């Protein structure tokens, strides 16, 4: 390797744990650059040199058993300073496309540089937006009723096959679907209990008249049962699981903040606030700050937005501060100016219509089927939980900063038809090593998932609002 500038070796990628040293590579000045292994999970090694003209990255390819050779020209990259703390950032890894270099700071700040990019051509800030809704949103009311039926049936008959959908408009509730069980649920009691948990006084206009309930439930098709009875999937479908080390819950920061805000709102003692609410958080991943925080909160008819704006904005800041984010963002509270009529009297509610809120807020892909209202023989539910567990295990083990897992099943077939893992270039292990880890450590048959995650014993009332992930005491989160 030719040294064109008076650079000093600052950092090198360490040898992976458990591998033997085959040879040492040194600079012409005698300093050790790296150690090559007999076998390695890394396809290349990066050496960071520091000099007055900026940081230089030298890229080596590793060829097991054949030594090491330099790959192309050395690359001069710009010095970047952390927008969060102002310290100089360290280039630490190259993306899988070998055109993007990632920077990291001790405080957790990140940045990236694309080969050939000038500082003037730095891409636009990477702003992502996530949403969450309250347990009084009409769609989530339907999810809660459907999952109350699932939990009730499984508590009385572990072999129950449940596929329940709900539709709520005004005070008219339709419960429809398929149920095969030794247990006969009391649908009215379960629905009324959901309304009691939310708080009838918070549901506001119209609910004092009670519920008009229609039940349209039949037994599961015998054709579907043929496949499920032998351990196959209850339906075809695709499921995604996602995890990121941005937060302790391994969820995206804007989604975690939006969810935390609505939890604070739910527990606020003021009688001004009603049950229906939405939150939306826009987060700039380049600067590490929230740009816009939006919420729409149903309120009693005798108050105006100005009467409670300060309370809402204070909860916004409190939710952001929990995750170390400053409160200097744009705050939008009830932009229309009034939100008195809400819930099912403003919008029809339907089960399974808030998949982004159930999962990752819109960051990370979602599968094709709803989670709520289904017993775990339905892979829409159990597969999504297992995919989340795998992604979380990969991130928690330090194999990657971000991970997305896709599972796909065919109805009646025991094994998944495909398993895909994507770490978006954030992996610290070879992608094939990660895929092998998944193949060797997880039983991905429907029965294997149910058994491993104890899904017949879960209280699904705990996940039917404010997200299915990031909560304690859930087997797929352990």
Short mmCIF file of C-alpha atoms in Angstrom, two decimals:
data_model
loop_
_atom_site.label_atom_id
_atom_site.label_comp_id
_atom_site.label_asym_id
_atom_site.label_seq_id
_atom_site.Cartn_x
_atom_site.Cartn_y
_atom_site.Cartn_z
CA UNK A 1 0.00 0.00 0.00
CA UNK A 2 1.48 3.34 -1.03
CA UNK A 3 1.37 6.15 1.49
CA UNK A 4 0.81 9.38 -0.48
CA UNK A 5 0.32 11.67 2.53
CA UNK A 6 1.78 11.71 6.06
CA UNK A 7 -1.16 9.76 7.43
CA UNK A 8 -1.25 8.01 10.79
CA UNK A 9 -3.04 4.71 11.30
CA UNK A 10 -5.98 5.47 13.57
CA UNK A 11 -8.25 2.47 13.51
CA UNK A 12 -8.66 -0.92 11.86
CA UNK A 13 -11.42 -3.45 11.78
CA UNK A 14 -10.60 -6.07 14.46
CA UNK A 15 -10.28 -9.76 13.81
CA UNK A 16 -13.63 -11.53 14.40
CA UNK A 17 -13.79 -13.42 17.67
CA UNK A 18 -12.89 -17.10 17.40
CA UNK A 19 -10.67 -16.88 14.28
CA UNK A 20 -6.96 -17.64 14.13
CA UNK A 21 -4.34 -15.23 12.83
CA UNK A 22 -2.90 -16.31 9.48
CA UNK A 23 -0.73 -13.30 8.74
CA UNK A 24 -0.10 -9.71 9.69
CA UNK A 25 -0.07 -6.93 7.12
CA UNK A 26 2.12 -3.91 7.78
CA UNK A 27 2.55 -0.44 6.29
CA UNK A 28 5.85 0.50 4.71
CA UNK A 29 6.56 2.43 7.93
CA UNK A 30 6.32 -0.83 9.87
CA UNK A 31 3.01 -0.19 11.60
CA UNK A 32 0.60 -3.14 11.71
CA UNK A 33 -2.49 -2.53 9.59
CA UNK A 34 -4.57 -5.66 10.09
CA UNK A 35 -4.66 -9.34 10.82
CA UNK A 36 -6.03 -11.77 8.23
CA UNK A 37 -7.76 -14.94 9.28
CA UNK A 38 -7.63 -18.48 7.93
CA UNK A 39 -11.38 -18.23 7.64
CA UNK A 40 -13.35 -15.05 7.93
CA UNK A 41 -16.94 -13.88 7.89
CA UNK A 42 -15.84 -10.49 6.53
CA UNK A 43 -15.39 -10.05 2.75
CA UNK A 44 -13.14 -7.03 3.25
CA UNK A 45 -11.35 -4.96 5.83
CA UNK A 46 -11.29 -1.18 6.24
CA UNK A 47 -8.27 0.67 7.61
CA UNK A 48 -8.75 4.23 8.79
CA UNK A 49 -5.85 6.66 8.34
CA UNK A 50 -5.91 10.18 9.78
CA UNK A 51 -4.15 13.20 8.27
CA UNK A 52 -4.35 16.95 7.85
CA UNK A 53 -6.16 16.65 4.52
CA UNK A 54 -8.93 14.52 6.02
CA UNK A 55 -9.48 10.88 6.80
CA UNK A 56 -8.45 8.29 4.25
CA UNK A 57 -9.93 4.83 4.02
CA UNK A 58 -7.88 1.95 2.61
CA UNK A 59 -9.97 -1.04 1.55
CA UNK A 60 -8.58 -4.59 1.55
CA UNK A 61 -10.24 -7.73 0.31
CA UNK A 62 -9.69 -10.90 2.33
CA UNK A 63 -9.12 -14.10 0.42
CA UNK A 64 -9.05 -17.03 2.87
CA UNK A 65 -5.94 -19.11 2.31
CA UNK A 66 -4.60 -16.70 -0.32
CA UNK A 67 -3.44 -13.75 1.76
CA UNK A 68 -4.55 -10.17 1.33
CA UNK A 69 -4.50 -7.80 -1.58
CA UNK A 70 -5.34 -4.14 -1.93
CA UNK A 71 -8.57 -3.32 -3.73
CA UNK A 72 -8.29 -0.30 -6.02
CA UNK A 73 -7.21 3.19 -5.10
CA UNK A 74 -7.36 4.62 -1.63
CA UNK A 75 -10.31 6.94 -1.11
CA UNK A 76 -10.10 10.42 0.37
CA UNK A 77 -13.28 11.13 2.33
CA UNK A 78 -14.42 14.40 3.94
CA UNK A 79 -14.24 14.98 7.65
CA UNK A 80 -17.69 15.02 9.22
CA UNK A 81 -18.68 16.52 12.55
CA UNK A 82 -21.60 15.27 14.61
CA UNK A 83 -24.66 17.52 14.44
CA UNK A 84 -25.72 16.33 17.89
CA UNK A 85 -22.55 17.00 19.90
CA UNK A 86 -20.09 18.66 17.50
CA UNK A 87 -17.36 16.05 17.84
CA UNK A 88 -15.44 14.65 14.88
CA UNK A 89 -17.12 11.51 13.56
CA UNK A 90 -15.28 8.30 12.68
CA UNK A 91 -15.86 6.56 9.34
CA UNK A 92 -16.53 3.02 10.50
CA UNK A 93 -17.89 0.82 7.73
CA UNK A 94 -18.73 0.62 4.07
CA UNK A 95 -22.19 -0.36 2.82
CA UNK A 96 -22.77 -3.62 1.00
CA UNK A 97 -22.86 -1.71 -2.30
CA UNK A 98 -19.31 -0.46 -1.53
CA UNK A 99 -20.28 3.06 -2.60
CA UNK A 100 -21.51 4.39 0.75
CA UNK A 101 -19.39 5.06 3.81
CA UNK A 102 -21.01 5.33 7.24
CA UNK A 103 -19.82 7.59 10.04
CA UNK A 104 -20.46 7.13 13.75
CA UNK A 105 -20.03 9.29 16.84
CA UNK A 106 -19.56 8.26 20.44
CA UNK A 107 -22.84 9.99 21.33
CA UNK A 108 -24.75 7.80 18.88
CA UNK A 109 -24.93 10.30 16.01
CA UNK A 110 -24.56 8.95 12.48
CA UNK A 111 -23.87 10.25 9.00
CA UNK A 112 -22.98 8.83 5.61
CA UNK A 113 -20.96 9.73 2.52
CA UNK A 114 -21.50 8.47 -1.01
CA UNK A 115 -18.40 8.01 -3.16
CA UNK A 116 -17.94 10.93 -5.53
CA UNK A 117 -20.32 13.17 -3.61
CA UNK A 118 -19.14 16.71 -2.94
CA UNK A 119 -20.05 18.51 0.26
CA UNK A 120 -22.24 20.86 -1.77
CA UNK A 121 -24.12 17.84 -3.14
CA UNK A 122 -24.89 16.33 0.25
CA UNK A 123 -28.31 14.67 -0.03
CA UNK A 124 -31.43 16.08 1.57
CA UNK A 125 -32.06 15.30 5.20
CA UNK A 126 -33.53 11.86 5.73
CA UNK A 127 -36.85 12.62 7.42
CA UNK A 128 -39.17 9.74 8.21
CA UNK A 129 -42.63 10.01 9.73
CA UNK A 130 -44.37 7.49 11.98
CA UNK A 131 -47.92 7.42 13.32
CA UNK A 132 -49.82 5.93 16.23
CA UNK A 133 -53.45 6.08 17.33
CA UNK A 134 -55.14 5.80 20.73
CA UNK A 135 -57.23 2.94 22.07
CA UNK A 136 -60.32 5.10 21.46
CA UNK A 137 -59.77 5.29 17.71
CA UNK A 138 -62.65 3.41 16.02
CA UNK A 139 -60.37 0.98 14.18
CA UNK A 140 -58.57 0.14 17.42
CA UNK A 141 -61.86 -0.34 19.26
CA UNK A 142 -62.64 -3.03 16.69
CA UNK A 143 -59.20 -4.60 17.14
CA UNK A 144 -59.70 -4.70 20.90
CA UNK A 145 -63.09 -6.41 20.65
CA UNK A 146 -61.75 -8.96 18.16
CA UNK A 147 -58.75 -9.78 20.37
CA UNK A 148 -60.97 -9.98 23.44
CA UNK A 149 -62.87 -12.77 21.64
CA UNK A 150 -59.60 -14.53 20.71
CA UNK A 151 -58.27 -14.40 24.26
CA UNK A 152 -61.55 -15.54 25.80
CA UNK A 153 -61.78 -18.54 23.47
CA UNK A 154 -58.15 -19.64 23.99
CA UNK A 155 -58.51 -19.36 27.77
CA UNK A 156 -61.38 -21.85 27.66
CA UNK A 157 -60.28 -24.04 24.72
CA UNK A 158 -56.65 -24.07 23.54
CA UNK A 159 -57.71 -25.72 20.27
CA UNK A 160 -60.01 -22.84 19.32
CA UNK A 161 -59.77 -21.63 15.73
CA UNK A 162 -60.71 -17.96 15.67
CA UNK A 163 -60.97 -15.45 12.81
CA UNK A 164 -63.08 -12.53 14.00
CA UNK A 165 -63.67 -9.17 12.32
CA UNK A 166 -65.55 -6.21 13.77
CA UNK A 167 -67.20 -3.18 12.21
CA UNK A 168 -68.34 -0.26 14.33
CA UNK A 169 -70.40 2.70 13.12
CA UNK A 170 -72.04 5.03 15.63
CA UNK A 171 -73.27 2.60 18.31
CA UNK A 172 -73.88 -0.26 15.86
CA UNK A 173 -71.38 -3.13 16.18
CA UNK A 174 -71.13 -6.07 13.78
CA UNK A 175 -69.03 -9.06 14.87
CA UNK A 176 -68.43 -11.43 11.98
CA UNK A 177 -66.09 -14.26 11.05
CA UNK A 178 -65.39 -17.89 11.74
CA UNK A 179 -65.06 -19.71 15.06
CA UNK A 180 -64.55 -23.39 15.80
CA UNK A 181 -64.34 -23.96 19.55
CA UNK A 182 -65.80 -25.87 22.46
CA UNK A 183 -66.32 -22.47 24.07
CA UNK A 184 -69.17 -20.13 23.24
CA UNK A 185 -68.06 -16.55 23.91
CA UNK A 186 -70.44 -13.94 25.31
CA UNK A 187 -69.86 -11.38 22.57
CA UNK A 188 -71.88 -8.59 24.21
CA UNK A 189 -70.07 -8.94 27.53
CA UNK A 190 -66.64 -8.90 25.84
CA UNK A 191 -67.52 -5.81 23.79
CA UNK A 192 -68.93 -3.98 26.80
CA UNK A 193 -65.76 -4.78 28.78
CA UNK A 194 -63.66 -3.19 26.02
CA UNK A 195 -65.73 0.00 26.22
CA UNK A 196 -65.39 -0.03 30.00
CA UNK A 197 -61.59 -0.34 29.76
CA UNK A 198 -61.38 2.59 27.36
CA UNK A 199 -63.76 4.59 29.54
CA UNK A 200 -67.33 5.26 28.55
CA UNK A 201 -67.09 8.84 29.73
CA UNK A 202 -64.14 9.33 27.38
CA UNK A 203 -65.92 7.82 24.38
CA UNK A 204 -68.24 10.79 24.49
CA UNK A 205 -71.21 11.53 22.29
CA UNK A 206 -73.64 8.71 21.63
CA UNK A 207 -72.28 5.83 23.71
CA UNK A 208 -74.61 6.46 26.63
CA UNK A 209 -77.34 4.77 24.56
CA UNK A 210 -75.53 1.43 24.63
CA UNK A 211 -74.56 -0.91 21.81
CA UNK A 212 -76.65 -2.46 19.07
CA UNK A 213 -74.78 -5.71 18.31
CA UNK A 214 -75.18 -8.08 15.36
CA UNK A 215 -73.38 -11.45 15.34
CA UNK A 216 -72.51 -13.13 12.02
CA UNK A 217 -70.18 -15.97 13.02
CA UNK A 218 -69.97 -19.47 11.55
CA UNK A 219 -67.53 -22.38 11.93
CA UNK A 220 -64.16 -22.50 10.17
CA UNK A 221 -64.20 -24.07 6.72
CA UNK A 222 -63.43 -27.79 6.78
CA UNK A 223 -61.20 -27.28 3.75
CA UNK A 224 -58.97 -24.90 5.74
CA UNK A 225 -59.04 -27.26 8.73
CA UNK A 226 -57.57 -30.06 6.58
CA UNK A 227 -54.29 -28.18 6.28
CA UNK A 228 -54.17 -26.73 9.77
CA UNK A 229 -54.91 -30.05 11.48
CA UNK A 230 -51.71 -31.54 10.03
CA UNK A 231 -49.59 -28.60 11.19
CA UNK A 232 -49.74 -26.46 8.08
CA UNK A 233 -50.32 -22.74 7.85
CA UNK A 234 -53.91 -21.56 8.19
CA UNK A 235 -53.54 -19.33 5.12
CA UNK A 236 -51.02 -18.18 2.58
CA UNK A 237 -49.32 -14.87 3.29
CA UNK A 238 -46.23 -12.79 3.91
CA UNK A 239 -45.10 -11.42 7.28
CA UNK A 240 -42.37 -8.98 8.23
CA UNK A 241 -40.45 -8.41 11.42
CA UNK A 242 -38.21 -5.41 12.09
CA UNK A 243 -35.82 -4.22 14.77
CA UNK A 244 -33.43 -1.29 15.13
CA UNK A 245 -31.08 -0.29 17.92
CA UNK A 246 -32.37 3.30 17.92
CA UNK A 247 -34.36 2.80 21.14
CA UNK A 248 -34.31 0.41 24.13
CA UNK A 249 -37.47 -1.19 22.73
CA UNK A 250 -35.62 -1.78 19.42
CA UNK A 251 -38.30 0.25 17.63
CA UNK A 252 -37.91 3.29 15.35
CA UNK A 253 -37.46 6.52 17.32
CA UNK A 254 -40.42 8.45 15.79
CA UNK A 255 -42.76 5.53 16.37
CA UNK A 256 -41.61 5.09 19.97
CA UNK A 257 -42.09 8.82 20.65
CA UNK A 258 -45.58 8.87 19.10
CA UNK A 259 -46.63 5.83 21.13
CA UNK A 260 -45.20 7.26 24.36
CA UNK A 261 -47.10 10.50 23.81
CA UNK A 262 -50.43 8.71 23.42
CA UNK A 263 -49.76 6.64 26.53
CA UNK A 264 -49.18 9.88 28.45
CA UNK A 265 -52.39 11.30 27.00
CA UNK A 266 -54.37 8.20 27.97
CA UNK A 267 -53.22 8.48 31.59
CA UNK A 268 -53.79 12.23 31.87
CA UNK A 269 -56.51 12.94 34.45
CA UNK A 270 -58.10 15.92 32.69
CA UNK A 271 -61.77 15.51 31.75
CA UNK A 272 -61.21 17.77 28.72
CA UNK A 273 -59.73 14.90 26.70
CA UNK A 274 -61.80 12.22 25.03
CA UNK A 275 -60.71 8.79 23.85
CA UNK A 276 -60.04 9.30 20.12
CA UNK A 277 -56.57 10.61 19.27
CA UNK A 278 -53.79 10.37 16.69
CA UNK A 279 -50.10 11.27 16.81
CA UNK A 280 -47.59 11.70 14.00
CA UNK A 281 -43.86 12.33 14.47
CA UNK A 282 -41.45 13.40 11.70
CA UNK A 283 -37.82 12.66 12.59
CA UNK A 284 -34.66 13.77 10.80
CA UNK A 285 -32.24 10.86 10.96
CA UNK A 286 -29.33 13.00 9.77
CA UNK A 287 -29.59 15.65 12.49
CA UNK A 288 -31.13 13.42 15.17
CA UNK A 289 -34.03 15.75 15.88
CA UNK A 290 -37.80 15.83 15.46
CA UNK A 291 -38.89 18.31 12.81
CA UNK A 292 -42.69 18.18 13.27
CA UNK A 293 -44.88 16.66 15.98
CA UNK A 294 -48.58 16.49 15.08
CA UNK A 295 -51.47 15.34 17.21
CA UNK A 296 -55.24 15.43 16.91
CA UNK A 297 -56.98 14.98 20.25
CA UNK A 298 -60.72 14.61 20.73
CA UNK A 299 -61.99 17.00 23.40
CA UNK A 300 -65.16 17.92 25.23
CA UNK A 301 -67.45 20.49 23.57
CA UNK A 302 -67.03 23.10 26.28
CA UNK A 303 -63.32 23.77 25.62
CA UNK A 304 -61.23 25.16 22.77
CA UNK A 305 -57.78 24.14 21.58
CA UNK A 306 -56.25 27.13 23.34
CA UNK A 307 -57.49 25.77 26.68
CA UNK A 308 -55.32 22.66 26.48
CA UNK A 309 -52.60 23.41 23.90
CA UNK A 310 -49.94 23.91 26.60
CA UNK A 311 -50.80 20.54 28.19
CA UNK A 312 -50.50 18.70 24.87
CA UNK A 313 -47.28 20.46 23.89
CA UNK A 314 -45.78 19.64 27.29
CA UNK A 315 -46.59 15.95 26.79
CA UNK A 316 -45.01 16.10 23.32
CA UNK A 317 -41.77 17.41 24.81
CA UNK A 318 -41.90 14.89 27.66
CA UNK A 319 -42.30 12.00 25.20
CA UNK A 320 -39.36 13.27 23.11
CA UNK A 321 -37.14 13.80 26.17
CA UNK A 322 -37.63 10.16 27.19
CA UNK A 323 -35.59 9.27 24.11
CA UNK A 324 -33.01 12.03 24.51
CA UNK A 325 -34.52 14.33 21.87
CA UNK A 326 -34.82 18.08 22.30
CA UNK A 327 -38.24 19.72 22.30
CA UNK A 328 -37.36 22.39 19.69
CA UNK A 329 -39.70 21.01 17.03
CA UNK A 330 -42.79 22.35 15.29
CA UNK A 331 -45.86 21.44 17.33
CA UNK A 332 -49.23 21.04 15.61
CA UNK A 333 -52.21 20.52 17.91
CA UNK A 334 -55.65 19.88 16.34
CA UNK A 335 -54.83 21.75 13.10
CA UNK A 336 -58.51 21.89 12.08
CA UNK A 337 -59.23 23.84 15.28
CA UNK A 338 -61.92 21.54 16.71
CA UNK A 339 -62.27 17.80 17.36
CA UNK A 340 -65.42 17.14 19.42
CA UNK A 341 -67.19 14.45 17.40
CA UNK A 342 -64.86 11.46 17.25
CA UNK A 343 -64.71 7.70 17.48
CA UNK A 344 -67.26 5.71 15.51
CA UNK A 345 -69.53 8.77 15.22
CA UNK A 346 -66.92 10.47 13.06
CA UNK A 347 -65.40 7.46 11.26
CA UNK A 348 -66.43 3.86 10.75
CA UNK A 349 -64.10 1.45 12.54
CA UNK A 350 -62.92 -1.88 11.07
CA UNK A 351 -60.59 -4.58 12.43
CA UNK A 352 -57.10 -4.75 10.94
CA UNK A 353 -56.98 -1.30 9.39
CA UNK A 354 -54.14 0.10 11.51
CA UNK A 355 -51.28 -2.25 10.60
CA UNK A 356 -48.63 0.48 10.68
CA UNK A 357 -49.70 1.41 14.22
CA UNK A 358 -49.71 -2.27 15.22
CA UNK A 359 -46.16 -2.79 13.99
CA UNK A 360 -43.46 -0.14 13.36
CA UNK A 361 -45.32 3.06 12.58
CA UNK A 362 -44.59 2.94 8.85
CA UNK A 363 -40.83 2.26 9.08
CA UNK A 364 -40.20 -1.34 8.17
CA UNK A 365 -42.53 -3.14 5.83
CA UNK A 366 -45.76 -4.78 6.96
CA UNK A 367 -47.36 -8.02 5.86
CA UNK A 368 -50.55 -8.53 3.94
CA UNK A 369 -52.83 -9.53 6.80
CA UNK A 370 -54.11 -8.14 10.07
CA UNK A 371 -52.77 -9.32 13.42
CA UNK A 372 -55.82 -8.90 15.67
CA UNK A 373 -58.83 -11.19 15.69
CA UNK A 374 -56.87 -14.34 14.82
CA UNK A 375 -55.73 -17.32 16.85
CA UNK A 376 -52.02 -18.19 16.41
CA UNK A 377 -52.64 -20.96 13.87
CA UNK A 378 -53.01 -17.99 11.48
CA UNK A 379 -49.48 -17.13 10.38
CA UNK A 380 -50.49 -13.51 9.77
CA UNK A 381 -50.24 -13.25 13.54
CA UNK A 382 -47.77 -15.92 14.67
CA UNK A 383 -45.42 -15.40 11.72
CA UNK A 384 -45.26 -11.65 12.36
CA UNK A 385 -44.38 -12.29 16.00
CA UNK A 386 -41.64 -14.77 15.11
CA UNK A 387 -40.22 -12.50 12.41
CA UNK A 388 -40.02 -9.69 14.99
CA UNK A 389 -38.28 -12.00 17.48
CA UNK A 390 -35.68 -13.06 14.90
CA UNK A 391 -34.97 -9.47 13.86
CA UNK A 392 -34.74 -8.42 17.49
CA UNK A 393 -32.41 -11.30 18.37
CA UNK A 394 -30.09 -10.38 15.48
CA UNK A 395 -29.86 -6.74 16.58
CA UNK A 396 -29.60 -7.58 20.26
CA UNK A 397 -26.76 -10.03 19.52
CA UNK A 398 -24.81 -7.22 17.84
CA UNK A 399 -24.91 -8.81 14.39
CA UNK A 400 -26.51 -5.66 12.89
CA UNK A 401 -27.88 -2.24 13.79
CA UNK A 402 -31.10 -2.80 11.83
CA UNK A 403 -32.76 -5.96 10.61
CA UNK A 404 -35.87 -6.90 8.68
CA UNK A 405 -37.07 -10.49 8.35
CA UNK A 406 -39.66 -11.71 5.85
CA UNK A 407 -41.47 -15.03 6.16
CA UNK A 408 -43.87 -16.44 3.57
CA UNK A 409 -46.23 -19.41 3.86
CA UNK A 410 -48.59 -21.47 1.71
CA UNK A 411 -51.89 -22.63 3.12
CA UNK A 412 -51.68 -26.14 4.53
CA UNK A 413 -47.88 -26.34 4.07
CA UNK A 414 -45.74 -26.87 7.17
CA UNK A 415 -42.48 -25.13 6.26
CA UNK A 416 -42.29 -21.52 5.05
CA UNK A 417 -41.85 -21.16 1.30
CA UNK A 418 -39.25 -18.42 1.83
CA UNK A 419 -37.20 -16.77 4.57
CA UNK A 420 -35.39 -13.49 3.82
CA UNK A 421 -33.16 -11.36 6.06
CA UNK A 422 -32.08 -7.79 5.20
CA UNK A 423 -29.81 -5.72 7.46
CA UNK A 424 -29.60 -2.72 5.10
CA UNK A 425 -25.81 -2.68 5.10
CA UNK A 426 -25.66 -2.29 8.89
CA UNK A 427 -24.48 -5.84 9.53
CA UNK A 428 -21.26 -6.65 11.40
CA UNK A 429 -21.31 -10.26 10.22
CA UNK A 430 -21.40 -11.71 6.75
CA UNK A 431 -25.04 -11.85 5.52
CA UNK A 432 -24.68 -15.57 4.83
CA UNK A 433 -23.58 -16.11 8.43
CA UNK A 434 -26.75 -14.31 9.61
CA UNK A 435 -28.98 -16.33 7.29
CA UNK A 436 -27.37 -19.54 8.53
CA UNK A 437 -27.95 -18.41 12.11
CA UNK A 438 -31.67 -18.03 11.36
CA UNK A 439 -31.94 -21.40 9.62
CA UNK A 440 -30.20 -23.24 12.46
CA UNK A 441 -31.85 -21.62 15.48
CA UNK A 442 -35.56 -21.16 14.77
CA UNK A 443 -38.38 -23.61 14.13
CA UNK A 444 -40.48 -21.71 11.60
CA UNK A 445 -43.29 -24.22 11.24
CA UNK A 446 -46.64 -22.86 12.50
CA UNK A 447 -46.72 -25.33 15.38
CA UNK A 448 -43.07 -24.67 16.17
CA UNK A 449 -43.73 -20.92 16.40
CA UNK A 450 -46.79 -21.41 18.63
CA UNK A 451 -44.81 -23.73 20.90
CA UNK A 452 -41.67 -21.56 21.09
CA UNK A 453 -43.56 -18.33 21.83
CA UNK A 454 -46.31 -19.89 24.02
CA UNK A 455 -48.89 -18.18 21.85
CA UNK A 456 -51.83 -20.17 23.24
CA UNK A 457 -51.25 -18.56 26.64
CA UNK A 458 -50.91 -14.91 25.63
CA UNK A 459 -53.44 -12.30 26.73
CA UNK A 460 -53.97 -10.56 23.40
CA UNK A 461 -55.83 -7.73 25.10
CA UNK A 462 -52.34 -6.43 25.96
CA UNK A 463 -51.40 -5.88 22.31
CA UNK A 464 -54.66 -4.84 20.66
CA UNK A 465 -53.83 -1.15 21.17
CA UNK A 466 -50.61 0.90 21.26
CA UNK A 467 -48.69 -1.68 19.26
CA UNK A 468 -47.90 -5.40 19.31
CA UNK A 469 -44.16 -4.84 19.83
CA UNK A 470 -41.84 -3.12 22.27
CA UNK A 471 -43.82 -4.11 25.37
CA UNK A 472 -42.53 -6.18 28.25
CA UNK A 473 -43.80 -9.60 29.31
CA UNK A 474 -44.47 -10.70 25.73
CA UNK A 475 -42.66 -13.88 24.65
CA UNK A 476 -41.61 -12.50 21.28
CA UNK A 477 -40.05 -9.48 23.03
CA UNK A 478 -37.98 -11.49 25.53
#
